[in-house]
PDB file of C-alpha atoms in Angstrom:
ATOM      1  CA  UNK A   1     208.059 166.244 147.115  1.00 92.00           C
ATOM      2  CA  UNK A   2     211.285 165.846 148.993  1.00 95.00           C
ATOM      3  CA  UNK A   3     212.957 169.254 149.286  1.00 96.00           C
ATOM      4  CA  UNK A   4     216.641 169.729 150.178  1.00 95.00           C
ATOM      5  CA  UNK A   5     217.206 173.173 151.747  1.00 95.00           C
ATOM      6  CA  UNK A   6     220.317 175.106 152.707  1.00 94.00           C
ATOM      7  CA  UNK A   7     220.057 178.081 155.055  1.00 92.00           C
ATOM      8  CA  UNK A   8     217.284 176.250 156.877  1.00 90.00           C
ATOM      9  CA  UNK A   9     217.833 177.956 160.233  1.00 90.00           C
ATOM     10  CA  UNK A  10     217.932 181.435 158.727  1.00 89.00           C
ATOM     11  CA  UNK A  11     215.283 184.143 158.549  1.00 90.00           C
ATOM     12  CA  UNK A  12     213.771 182.881 155.273  1.00 94.00           C
ATOM     13  CA  UNK A  13     214.544 179.201 155.751  1.00 93.00           C
ATOM     14  CA  UNK A  14     212.562 178.656 158.942  1.00 93.00           C
ATOM     15  CA  UNK A  15     209.380 180.134 157.483  1.00 94.00           C
ATOM     16  CA  UNK A  16     209.795 178.269 154.191  1.00 95.00           C
ATOM     17  CA  UNK A  17     210.205 174.969 156.028  1.00 95.00           C
ATOM     18  CA  UNK A  18     207.012 175.509 158.004  1.00 94.00           C
ATOM     19  CA  UNK A  19     205.145 176.225 154.767  1.00 94.00           C
ATOM     20  CA  UNK A  20     206.525 173.101 153.084  1.00 95.00           C
ATOM     21  CA  UNK A  21     205.649 170.881 156.030  1.00 95.00           C
ATOM     22  CA  UNK A  22     202.132 172.329 156.081  1.00 93.00           C
ATOM     23  CA  UNK A  23     201.762 171.168 152.469  1.00 93.00           C
ATOM     24  CA  UNK A  24     203.042 167.675 153.385  1.00 93.00           C
ATOM     25  CA  UNK A  25     206.372 167.967 151.607  1.00 95.00           C
ATOM     26  CA  UNK A  26     209.376 166.189 153.063  1.00 95.00           C
ATOM     27  CA  UNK A  27     212.264 168.430 154.093  1.00 95.00           C
ATOM     28  CA  UNK A  28     215.971 167.715 154.391  1.00 94.00           C
ATOM     29  CA  UNK A  29     217.828 170.637 155.954  1.00 92.00           C
ATOM     30  CA  UNK A  30     221.530 170.998 155.234  1.00 90.00           C
ATOM     31  CA  UNK A  31     222.830 172.731 158.354  1.00 89.00           C
ATOM     32  CA  UNK A  32     226.206 173.766 159.694  1.00 87.00           C
ATOM     33  CA  UNK A  33     225.476 171.819 162.852  1.00 87.00           C
ATOM     34  CA  UNK A  34     222.391 170.214 164.377  1.00 90.00           C
ATOM     35  CA  UNK A  35     219.782 172.777 165.456  1.00 87.00           C
ATOM     36  CA  UNK A  36     216.956 172.587 167.981  1.00 90.00           C
ATOM     37  CA  UNK A  37     215.204 175.425 166.115  1.00 86.00           C
ATOM     38  CA  UNK A  38     213.852 173.142 163.395  1.00 91.00           C
ATOM     39  CA  UNK A  39     210.702 170.979 163.632  1.00 92.00           C
ATOM     40  CA  UNK A  40     211.172 167.319 164.492  1.00 91.00           C
ATOM     41  CA  UNK A  41     209.762 166.356 161.079  1.00 93.00           C
ATOM     42  CA  UNK A  42     212.802 167.879 159.379  1.00 93.00           C
ATOM     43  CA  UNK A  43     215.704 165.562 158.615  1.00 92.00           C
ATOM     44  CA  UNK A  44     218.904 167.439 159.400  1.00 91.00           C
ATOM     45  CA  UNK A  45     222.159 166.904 157.529  1.00 89.00           C
ATOM     46  CA  UNK A  46     225.310 168.474 158.966  1.00 87.00           C
ATOM     47  CA  UNK A  47     227.529 169.773 156.147  1.00 85.00           C
ATOM     48  CA  UNK A  48     229.634 172.273 158.078  1.00 82.00           C
ATOM     49  CA  UNK A  49     230.593 175.739 156.924  1.00 82.00           C
ATOM     50  CA  UNK A  50     230.017 176.684 153.269  1.00 84.00           C
ATOM     51  CA  UNK A  51     233.540 178.049 152.987  1.00 82.00           C
ATOM     52  CA  UNK A  52     234.836 174.600 153.897  1.00 82.00           C
ATOM     53  CA  UNK A  53     232.286 173.038 151.538  1.00 81.00           C
ATOM     54  CA  UNK A  54     233.629 175.201 148.700  1.00 81.00           C
ATOM     55  CA  UNK A  55     237.182 173.959 149.290  1.00 81.00           C
ATOM     56  CA  UNK A  56     236.422 170.258 149.787  1.00 79.00           C
ATOM     57  CA  UNK A  57     237.128 167.588 147.176  1.00 76.00           C
ATOM     58  CA  UNK A  58     234.153 166.182 145.310  1.00 76.00           C
ATOM     59  CA  UNK A  59     234.712 162.728 146.761  1.00 74.00           C
ATOM     60  CA  UNK A  60     234.459 164.143 150.291  1.00 71.00           C
ATOM     61  CA  UNK A  61     231.326 166.101 149.450  1.00 76.00           C
ATOM     62  CA  UNK A  62     229.671 163.074 147.900  1.00 76.00           C
ATOM     63  CA  UNK A  63     230.078 161.083 151.084  1.00 75.00           C
ATOM     64  CA  UNK A  64     228.382 163.857 153.016  1.00 78.00           C
ATOM     65  CA  UNK A  65     225.374 164.585 150.808  1.00 85.00           C
ATOM     66  CA  UNK A  66     224.908 161.671 148.405  1.00 85.00           C
ATOM     67  CA  UNK A  67     222.205 159.832 150.325  1.00 86.00           C
ATOM     68  CA  UNK A  68     220.148 162.972 150.953  1.00 89.00           C
ATOM     69  CA  UNK A  69     220.398 164.328 147.408  1.00 90.00           C
ATOM     70  CA  UNK A  70     219.565 160.938 145.910  1.00 88.00           C
ATOM     71  CA  UNK A  71     216.094 161.057 147.509  1.00 90.00           C
ATOM     72  CA  UNK A  72     215.469 164.773 146.854  1.00 93.00           C
ATOM     73  CA  UNK A  73     213.353 166.192 144.041  1.00 94.00           C
ATOM     74  CA  UNK A  74     214.341 169.843 144.425  1.00 96.00           C
ATOM     75  CA  UNK A  75     217.147 171.831 146.043  1.00 96.00           C
ATOM     76  CA  UNK A  76     216.423 175.299 147.450  1.00 97.00           C
ATOM     77  CA  UNK A  77     219.707 177.100 148.045  1.00 95.00           C
ATOM     78  CA  UNK A  78     219.228 179.920 150.552  1.00 95.00           C
ATOM     79  CA  UNK A  79     222.505 179.798 152.452  1.00 88.00           C
ATOM     80  CA  UNK A  80     225.233 182.306 151.766  1.00 84.00           C
ATOM     81  CA  UNK A  81     227.452 184.984 153.188  1.00 79.00           C
ATOM     82  CA  UNK A  82     226.055 188.508 153.435  1.00 74.00           C
ATOM     83  CA  UNK A  83     228.333 190.365 155.843  1.00 71.00           C
ATOM     84  CA  UNK A  84     231.709 192.016 155.254  1.00 66.00           C
ATOM     85  CA  UNK A  85     234.384 190.724 157.621  1.00 62.00           C
ATOM     86  CA  UNK A  86     237.564 192.195 156.142  1.00 60.00           C
ATOM     87  CA  UNK A  87     238.687 195.701 155.141  1.00 66.00           C
ATOM     88  CA  UNK A  88     240.760 194.281 152.276  1.00 72.00           C
ATOM     89  CA  UNK A  89     238.451 194.523 149.221  1.00 74.00           C
ATOM     90  CA  UNK A  90     240.297 191.844 147.210  1.00 79.00           C
ATOM     91  CA  UNK A  91     240.317 189.403 150.115  1.00 79.00           C
ATOM     92  CA  UNK A  92     236.706 190.213 150.901  1.00 79.00           C
ATOM     93  CA  UNK A  93     235.542 189.549 147.334  1.00 84.00           C
ATOM     94  CA  UNK A  94     237.399 186.254 147.385  1.00 85.00           C
ATOM     95  CA  UNK A  95     235.603 185.196 150.560  1.00 86.00           C
ATOM     96  CA  UNK A  96     232.202 186.152 149.141  1.00 86.00           C
ATOM     97  CA  UNK A  97     232.903 184.302 145.891  1.00 88.00           C
ATOM     98  CA  UNK A  98     233.957 181.125 147.703  1.00 88.00           C
ATOM     99  CA  UNK A  99     230.789 180.911 149.784  1.00 87.00           C
ATOM    100  CA  UNK A 100     228.209 182.410 147.423  1.00 90.00           C
ATOM    101  CA  UNK A 101     229.498 181.246 144.032  1.00 91.00           C
ATOM    102  CA  UNK A 102     231.872 178.283 144.339  1.00 91.00           C
ATOM    103  CA  UNK A 103     229.841 176.473 147.017  1.00 90.00           C
ATOM    104  CA  UNK A 104     226.673 177.087 144.997  1.00 94.00           C
ATOM    105  CA  UNK A 105     227.931 175.502 141.792  1.00 93.00           C
ATOM    106  CA  UNK A 106     229.500 172.578 143.677  1.00 91.00           C
ATOM    107  CA  UNK A 107     226.156 171.846 145.337  1.00 92.00           C
ATOM    108  CA  UNK A 108     224.311 172.226 142.030  1.00 92.00           C
ATOM    109  CA  UNK A 109     226.680 169.846 140.248  1.00 92.00           C
ATOM    110  CA  UNK A 110     226.305 167.250 142.994  1.00 91.00           C
ATOM    111  CA  UNK A 111     222.532 167.636 142.819  1.00 92.00           C
ATOM    112  CA  UNK A 112     222.599 166.953 139.075  1.00 94.00           C
ATOM    113  CA  UNK A 113     224.616 163.769 139.625  1.00 92.00           C
ATOM    114  CA  UNK A 114     221.871 162.400 141.868  1.00 92.00           C
ATOM    115  CA  UNK A 115     218.967 163.197 139.548  1.00 91.00           C
ATOM    116  CA  UNK A 116     217.622 166.232 141.397  1.00 94.00           C
ATOM    117  CA  UNK A 117     215.027 167.690 139.039  1.00 94.00           C
ATOM    118  CA  UNK A 118     215.331 171.397 139.847  1.00 96.00           C
ATOM    119  CA  UNK A 119     217.737 173.755 141.622  1.00 97.00           C
ATOM    120  CA  UNK A 120     216.164 176.946 143.027  1.00 97.00           C
ATOM    121  CA  UNK A 121     218.736 179.636 143.803  1.00 97.00           C
ATOM    122  CA  UNK A 122     217.779 182.675 145.865  1.00 97.00           C
ATOM    123  CA  UNK A 123     220.045 185.452 144.625  1.00 97.00           C
ATOM    124  CA  UNK A 124     219.641 189.225 145.189  1.00 96.00           C
ATOM    125  CA  UNK A 125     218.198 192.243 143.439  1.00 97.00           C
ATOM    126  CA  UNK A 126     221.657 193.695 144.013  1.00 95.00           C
ATOM    127  CA  UNK A 127     222.674 191.813 140.860  1.00 97.00           C
ATOM    128  CA  UNK A 128     220.650 194.407 138.919  1.00 97.00           C
ATOM    129  CA  UNK A 129     222.221 197.280 140.843  1.00 95.00           C
ATOM    130  CA  UNK A 130     221.798 199.208 144.070  1.00 92.00           C
ATOM    131  CA  UNK A 131     219.366 201.880 142.867  1.00 93.00           C
ATOM    132  CA  UNK A 132     217.002 202.737 140.038  1.00 95.00           C
ATOM    133  CA  UNK A 133     217.140 206.046 138.194  1.00 90.00           C
ATOM    134  CA  UNK A 134     214.179 206.134 135.793  1.00 87.00           C
ATOM    135  CA  UNK A 135     212.709 202.682 135.167  1.00 93.00           C
ATOM    136  CA  UNK A 136     212.078 199.837 137.592  1.00 96.00           C
ATOM    137  CA  UNK A 137     214.382 196.829 137.522  1.00 96.00           C
ATOM    138  CA  UNK A 138     213.370 193.875 135.352  1.00 96.00           C
ATOM    139  CA  UNK A 139     214.914 190.525 134.474  1.00 96.00           C
ATOM    140  CA  UNK A 140     216.063 191.972 131.131  1.00 95.00           C
ATOM    141  CA  UNK A 141     218.374 194.579 132.647  1.00 95.00           C
ATOM    142  CA  UNK A 142     222.115 194.236 132.147  1.00 95.00           C
ATOM    143  CA  UNK A 143     223.483 193.108 135.539  1.00 96.00           C
ATOM    144  CA  UNK A 144     225.258 195.891 137.415  1.00 95.00           C
ATOM    145  CA  UNK A 145     226.215 194.622 140.896  1.00 95.00           C
ATOM    146  CA  UNK A 146     227.912 197.284 143.011  1.00 90.00           C
ATOM    147  CA  UNK A 147     228.986 195.503 146.201  1.00 90.00           C
ATOM    148  CA  UNK A 148     230.989 192.296 146.891  1.00 90.00           C
ATOM    149  CA  UNK A 149     227.912 190.363 148.019  1.00 92.00           C
ATOM    150  CA  UNK A 150     225.959 191.209 144.862  1.00 93.00           C
ATOM    151  CA  UNK A 151     228.990 190.513 142.652  1.00 94.00           C
ATOM    152  CA  UNK A 152     229.323 187.043 144.172  1.00 94.00           C
ATOM    153  CA  UNK A 153     225.623 186.346 143.623  1.00 96.00           C
ATOM    154  CA  UNK A 154     225.962 187.392 139.959  1.00 96.00           C
ATOM    155  CA  UNK A 155     228.944 185.091 139.547  1.00 95.00           C
ATOM    156  CA  UNK A 156     226.916 182.251 141.059  1.00 95.00           C
ATOM    157  CA  UNK A 157     224.100 182.953 138.584  1.00 96.00           C
ATOM    158  CA  UNK A 158     226.534 182.893 135.670  1.00 95.00           C
ATOM    159  CA  UNK A 159     227.954 179.549 136.791  1.00 94.00           C
ATOM    160  CA  UNK A 160     224.515 178.075 137.321  1.00 94.00           C
ATOM    161  CA  UNK A 161     223.150 179.121 133.931  1.00 93.00           C
ATOM    162  CA  UNK A 162     226.185 178.158 131.842  1.00 91.00           C
ATOM    163  CA  UNK A 163     227.547 175.083 133.606  1.00 84.00           C
ATOM    164  CA  UNK A 164     227.419 171.668 131.979  1.00 81.00           C
ATOM    165  CA  UNK A 165     225.881 169.427 134.609  1.00 85.00           C
ATOM    166  CA  UNK A 166     226.366 165.695 135.010  1.00 82.00           C
ATOM    167  CA  UNK A 167     222.715 165.120 134.084  1.00 87.00           C
ATOM    168  CA  UNK A 168     219.983 167.515 132.885  1.00 90.00           C
ATOM    169  CA  UNK A 169     218.681 169.681 135.716  1.00 94.00           C
ATOM    170  CA  UNK A 170     216.406 172.728 135.648  1.00 95.00           C
ATOM    171  CA  UNK A 171     217.352 175.892 137.505  1.00 96.00           C
ATOM    172  CA  UNK A 172     215.336 178.854 138.801  1.00 97.00           C
ATOM    173  CA  UNK A 173     216.919 182.125 139.953  1.00 98.00           C
ATOM    174  CA  UNK A 174     215.021 184.483 142.261  1.00 98.00           C
ATOM    175  CA  UNK A 175     216.269 188.018 142.965  1.00 97.00           C
ATOM    176  CA  UNK A 176     214.411 189.500 145.943  1.00 97.00           C
ATOM    177  CA  UNK A 177     214.953 192.973 147.427  1.00 95.00           C
ATOM    178  CA  UNK A 178     214.938 193.600 151.184  1.00 93.00           C
ATOM    179  CA  UNK A 179     212.826 190.934 152.884  1.00 94.00           C
ATOM    180  CA  UNK A 180     210.806 191.880 155.963  1.00 93.00           C
ATOM    181  CA  UNK A 181     208.836 189.716 158.357  1.00 90.00           C
ATOM    182  CA  UNK A 182     208.913 188.333 161.909  1.00 86.00           C
ATOM    183  CA  UNK A 183     212.460 188.371 163.335  1.00 82.00           C
ATOM    184  CA  UNK A 184     213.763 190.391 160.380  1.00 82.00           C
ATOM    185  CA  UNK A 185     217.518 190.969 160.776  1.00 79.00           C
ATOM    186  CA  UNK A 186     219.775 193.929 160.108  1.00 75.00           C
ATOM    187  CA  UNK A 187     218.690 197.488 159.391  1.00 75.00           C
ATOM    188  CA  UNK A 188     215.008 196.576 159.272  1.00 80.00           C
ATOM    189  CA  UNK A 189     215.172 195.238 162.821  1.00 80.00           C
ATOM    190  CA  UNK A 190     216.809 198.479 163.950  1.00 81.00           C
ATOM    191  CA  UNK A 191     214.079 200.586 162.327  1.00 80.00           C
ATOM    192  CA  UNK A 192     211.421 198.493 164.066  1.00 80.00           C
ATOM    193  CA  UNK A 193     213.113 198.868 167.425  1.00 81.00           C
ATOM    194  CA  UNK A 194     213.521 202.623 167.100  1.00 84.00           C
ATOM    195  CA  UNK A 195     209.914 203.108 166.007  1.00 83.00           C
ATOM    196  CA  UNK A 196     208.568 200.930 168.802  1.00 80.00           C
ATOM    197  CA  UNK A 197     210.530 202.963 171.354  1.00 81.00           C
ATOM    198  CA  UNK A 198     209.247 206.169 169.726  1.00 84.00           C
ATOM    199  CA  UNK A 199     212.778 207.400 169.133  1.00 85.00           C
ATOM    200  CA  UNK A 200     212.740 210.587 166.994  1.00 89.00           C
ATOM    201  CA  UNK A 201     214.122 209.725 163.554  1.00 89.00           C
ATOM    202  CA  UNK A 202     215.461 212.250 161.002  1.00 92.00           C
ATOM    203  CA  UNK A 203     213.624 210.759 158.025  1.00 92.00           C
ATOM    204  CA  UNK A 204     210.506 212.897 157.719  1.00 92.00           C
ATOM    205  CA  UNK A 205     211.681 214.464 154.437  1.00 94.00           C
ATOM    206  CA  UNK A 206     212.659 211.183 152.734  1.00 93.00           C
ATOM    207  CA  UNK A 207     210.259 210.576 149.832  1.00 94.00           C
ATOM    208  CA  UNK A 208     212.097 207.937 147.829  1.00 94.00           C
ATOM    209  CA  UNK A 209     210.464 204.788 146.414  1.00 95.00           C
ATOM    210  CA  UNK A 210     211.726 201.330 147.311  1.00 95.00           C
ATOM    211  CA  UNK A 211     210.332 197.903 146.559  1.00 96.00           C
ATOM    212  CA  UNK A 212     210.511 195.265 149.278  1.00 95.00           C
ATOM    213  CA  UNK A 213     209.003 191.849 149.757  1.00 96.00           C
ATOM    214  CA  UNK A 214     207.113 190.392 152.694  1.00 96.00           C
ATOM    215  CA  UNK A 215     208.530 187.139 154.006  1.00 96.00           C
ATOM    216  CA  UNK A 216     205.196 185.412 153.422  1.00 96.00           C
ATOM    217  CA  UNK A 217     205.182 186.570 149.786  1.00 97.00           C
ATOM    218  CA  UNK A 218     208.734 185.400 149.147  1.00 97.00           C
ATOM    219  CA  UNK A 219     208.224 181.953 150.667  1.00 96.00           C
ATOM    220  CA  UNK A 220     204.995 181.588 148.687  1.00 96.00           C
ATOM    221  CA  UNK A 221     206.831 182.429 145.474  1.00 97.00           C
ATOM    222  CA  UNK A 222     209.687 180.034 146.242  1.00 97.00           C
ATOM    223  CA  UNK A 223     207.151 177.275 146.861  1.00 96.00           C
ATOM    224  CA  UNK A 224     205.496 178.020 143.506  1.00 96.00           C
ATOM    225  CA  UNK A 225     208.880 177.789 141.762  1.00 97.00           C
ATOM    226  CA  UNK A 226     209.485 174.281 143.105  1.00 96.00           C
ATOM    227  CA  UNK A 227     207.051 172.763 140.629  1.00 94.00           C
ATOM    228  CA  UNK A 228     205.684 175.326 138.142  1.00 96.00           C
ATOM    229  CA  UNK A 229     206.694 174.068 134.659  1.00 96.00           C
ATOM    230  CA  UNK A 230     206.984 177.615 133.296  1.00 97.00           C
ATOM    231  CA  UNK A 231     209.551 178.536 135.965  1.00 97.00           C
ATOM    232  CA  UNK A 232     212.167 176.153 134.541  1.00 96.00           C
ATOM    233  CA  UNK A 233     215.402 177.902 133.546  1.00 96.00           C
ATOM    234  CA  UNK A 234     214.008 181.346 134.321  1.00 97.00           C
ATOM    235  CA  UNK A 235     215.193 184.323 136.363  1.00 97.00           C
ATOM    236  CA  UNK A 236     212.678 186.375 138.348  1.00 98.00           C
ATOM    237  CA  UNK A 237     212.844 189.738 140.097  1.00 97.00           C
ATOM    238  CA  UNK A 238     210.140 189.708 142.725  1.00 97.00           C
ATOM    239  CA  UNK A 239     208.526 192.176 145.145  1.00 96.00           C
ATOM    240  CA  UNK A 240     205.332 193.277 146.865  1.00 95.00           C
ATOM    241  CA  UNK A 241     202.742 195.222 144.887  1.00 92.00           C
ATOM    242  CA  UNK A 242     203.562 198.589 146.451  1.00 92.00           C
ATOM    243  CA  UNK A 243     206.772 200.603 146.731  1.00 94.00           C
ATOM    244  CA  UNK A 244     207.152 202.939 149.699  1.00 94.00           C
ATOM    245  CA  UNK A 245     209.412 205.735 150.858  1.00 94.00           C
ATOM    246  CA  UNK A 246     211.379 205.384 154.077  1.00 93.00           C
ATOM    247  CA  UNK A 247     209.060 207.859 155.788  1.00 93.00           C
ATOM    248  CA  UNK A 248     205.967 205.954 154.573  1.00 94.00           C
ATOM    249  CA  UNK A 249     207.455 202.680 155.795  1.00 93.00           C
ATOM    250  CA  UNK A 250     208.116 204.052 159.255  1.00 92.00           C
ATOM    251  CA  UNK A 251     204.571 205.418 159.465  1.00 93.00           C
ATOM    252  CA  UNK A 252     203.184 202.013 158.483  1.00 93.00           C
ATOM    253  CA  UNK A 253     205.378 200.311 161.091  1.00 91.00           C
ATOM    254  CA  UNK A 254     204.154 202.743 163.735  1.00 91.00           C
ATOM    255  CA  UNK A 255     200.490 202.141 162.850  1.00 92.00           C
ATOM    256  CA  UNK A 256     201.014 198.371 163.060  1.00 90.00           C
ATOM    257  CA  UNK A 257     202.591 198.752 166.489  1.00 87.00           C
ATOM    258  CA  UNK A 258     199.927 201.135 167.740  1.00 88.00           C
ATOM    259  CA  UNK A 259     202.271 204.060 168.269  1.00 88.00           C
ATOM    260  CA  UNK A 260     202.866 207.384 166.553  1.00 86.00           C
ATOM    261  CA  UNK A 261     205.915 207.826 164.345  1.00 86.00           C
ATOM    262  CA  UNK A 262     208.277 210.587 165.416  1.00 89.00           C
ATOM    263  CA  UNK A 263     209.816 211.770 162.156  1.00 92.00           C
ATOM    264  CA  UNK A 264     211.909 214.932 161.903  1.00 93.00           C
ATOM    265  CA  UNK A 265     212.202 216.472 158.382  1.00 94.00           C
ATOM    266  CA  UNK A 266     215.980 216.752 158.126  1.00 93.00           C
ATOM    267  CA  UNK A 267     217.058 217.644 154.554  1.00 94.00           C
ATOM    268  CA  UNK A 268     218.074 214.551 152.618  1.00 93.00           C
ATOM    269  CA  UNK A 269     221.109 216.301 151.070  1.00 93.00           C
ATOM    270  CA  UNK A 270     222.442 216.963 154.561  1.00 93.00           C
ATOM    271  CA  UNK A 271     222.077 213.332 155.634  1.00 92.00           C
ATOM    272  CA  UNK A 272     223.683 212.106 152.398  1.00 92.00           C
ATOM    273  CA  UNK A 273     226.678 214.421 152.841  1.00 92.00           C
ATOM    274  CA  UNK A 274     227.059 213.383 156.475  1.00 92.00           C
ATOM    275  CA  UNK A 275     226.916 209.708 155.514  1.00 89.00           C
ATOM    276  CA  UNK A 276     229.587 210.283 152.850  1.00 90.00           C
ATOM    277  CA  UNK A 277     231.897 211.955 155.381  1.00 90.00           C
ATOM    278  CA  UNK A 278     231.431 208.980 157.711  1.00 89.00           C
ATOM    279  CA  UNK A 279     232.191 206.481 154.950  1.00 86.00           C
ATOM    280  CA  UNK A 280     228.564 205.273 154.894  1.00 86.00           C
ATOM    281  CA  UNK A 281     227.633 206.099 151.299  1.00 84.00           C
ATOM    282  CA  UNK A 282     226.316 202.573 150.635  1.00 84.00           C
ATOM    283  CA  UNK A 283     224.004 202.833 153.643  1.00 84.00           C
ATOM    284  CA  UNK A 284     222.780 206.226 152.433  1.00 88.00           C
ATOM    285  CA  UNK A 285     221.824 204.712 149.080  1.00 88.00           C
ATOM    286  CA  UNK A 286     219.836 201.976 150.824  1.00 86.00           C
ATOM    287  CA  UNK A 287     218.049 204.508 153.011  1.00 88.00           C
ATOM    288  CA  UNK A 288     217.481 207.405 150.628  1.00 91.00           C
ATOM    289  CA  UNK A 289     217.809 206.067 147.073  1.00 92.00           C
ATOM    290  CA  UNK A 290     215.113 204.626 144.821  1.00 94.00           C
ATOM    291  CA  UNK A 291     214.967 200.899 144.114  1.00 95.00           C
ATOM    292  CA  UNK A 292     211.830 199.827 142.294  1.00 96.00           C
ATOM    293  CA  UNK A 293     211.080 196.412 140.846  1.00 97.00           C
ATOM    294  CA  UNK A 294     208.778 195.371 138.029  1.00 96.00           C
ATOM    295  CA  UNK A 295     207.773 191.802 138.886  1.00 95.00           C
ATOM    296  CA  UNK A 296     205.206 191.499 136.102  1.00 95.00           C
ATOM    297  CA  UNK A 297     207.056 188.498 134.621  1.00 97.00           C
ATOM    298  CA  UNK A 298     206.218 186.409 137.690  1.00 97.00           C
ATOM    299  CA  UNK A 299     202.600 187.490 137.490  1.00 95.00           C
ATOM    300  CA  UNK A 300     202.270 186.883 133.739  1.00 96.00           C
ATOM    301  CA  UNK A 301     204.337 183.719 133.322  1.00 96.00           C
ATOM    302  CA  UNK A 302     203.425 181.978 136.586  1.00 96.00           C
ATOM    303  CA  UNK A 303     200.151 183.640 137.512  1.00 95.00           C
ATOM    304  CA  UNK A 304     201.655 184.642 140.862  1.00 96.00           C
ATOM    305  CA  UNK A 305     200.321 187.415 143.044  1.00 94.00           C
ATOM    306  CA  UNK A 306     201.307 188.445 146.582  1.00 95.00           C
ATOM    307  CA  UNK A 307     199.468 186.571 149.324  1.00 95.00           C
ATOM    308  CA  UNK A 308     199.746 189.452 151.788  1.00 95.00           C
ATOM    309  CA  UNK A 309     200.035 193.235 151.795  1.00 95.00           C
ATOM    310  CA  UNK A 310     202.711 195.250 153.537  1.00 94.00           C
ATOM    311  CA  UNK A 311     200.211 196.431 156.156  1.00 94.00           C
ATOM    312  CA  UNK A 312     199.130 192.845 156.867  1.00 94.00           C
ATOM    313  CA  UNK A 313     202.712 191.588 157.198  1.00 94.00           C
ATOM    314  CA  UNK A 314     203.666 194.465 159.489  1.00 92.00           C
ATOM    315  CA  UNK A 315     200.577 193.778 161.603  1.00 92.00           C
ATOM    316  CA  UNK A 316     201.567 190.123 161.851  1.00 91.00           C
ATOM    317  CA  UNK A 317     205.051 191.145 162.946  1.00 87.00           C
ATOM    318  CA  UNK A 318     203.671 193.471 165.595  1.00 85.00           C
ATOM    319  CA  UNK A 319     201.259 190.858 166.925  1.00 85.00           C
ATOM    320  CA  UNK A 320     203.990 188.223 167.196  1.00 80.00           C
ATOM    321  CA  UNK A 321     206.243 190.746 168.922  1.00 72.00           C
ATOM    322  CA  UNK A 322     203.555 191.512 171.488  1.00 68.00           C
ATOM    323  CA  UNK A 323     202.943 187.817 172.152  1.00 64.00           C
ATOM    324  CA  UNK A 324     206.652 187.220 172.698  1.00 60.00           C
ATOM    325  CA  UNK A 325     206.858 190.255 174.996  1.00 50.00           C
ATOM    326  CA  UNK A 326     204.024 189.091 177.206  1.00 41.00           C
TER     327      UNK A 326
END
């Protein structure tokens, strides 16, 4: 197949591209600007910033992507905005919507005009909500996004599933939780760094349950969704087999790195109250709350199962880190 990918230079995109090339698929990477990070076999298409893409006229967009989309079988849309840049909530939501919703539906509509068969959209489990209370999240839950990023992803999903396209085109929506793997960004990278340095962490009493997904598992599932007939016009919540507490995760990370975890059992209520006073309630939910996923639909409908365990992925991360260090 010929696969058109956005977000190609990102954390997920680079690994997905390597997997696709290994299976002899052709790859066209829509990038902001040319990148030396991508393999030579990848055809790069400079489309600029997604915010600009969202504002551009259709005639302008066609000139930029027509040739590439006309030879593509599938679009995998990974690119988006994840970080808050403004303290104005209305302005911030508008920025998220432009990049994550408007740009998404514009790309999807263009893809349909050029006979792209399927549009795979990587959304977020945040569309379901930011924590589970009793039951694990499933695809049948009423969406309950709590933050601007998740709201914009939900709006993109709504547009994608209800829009009248120029020509018939299948869609697939994937809602992953936190993704971990080599070069993981954000909070996960910080946890790895602290554990590696054997910094004492106040999380010894945290016994929550959170579902995550290994990068290798997510890219494997995306690849399956490129062609699987049963995936057409379906939404999937997806995760590893096991859910872990923050303290269990840090212990696993330490084992993979060959060090001992230094965890201090500070009461969770105390850390939550402190986070609230500091205006970090959302971070506290991510660290201490439950977020479990039931991904049985993917297993039943598509016959999918994770290709790696959490321990194996963490070991791979540690090994790559050691190789880069030395």
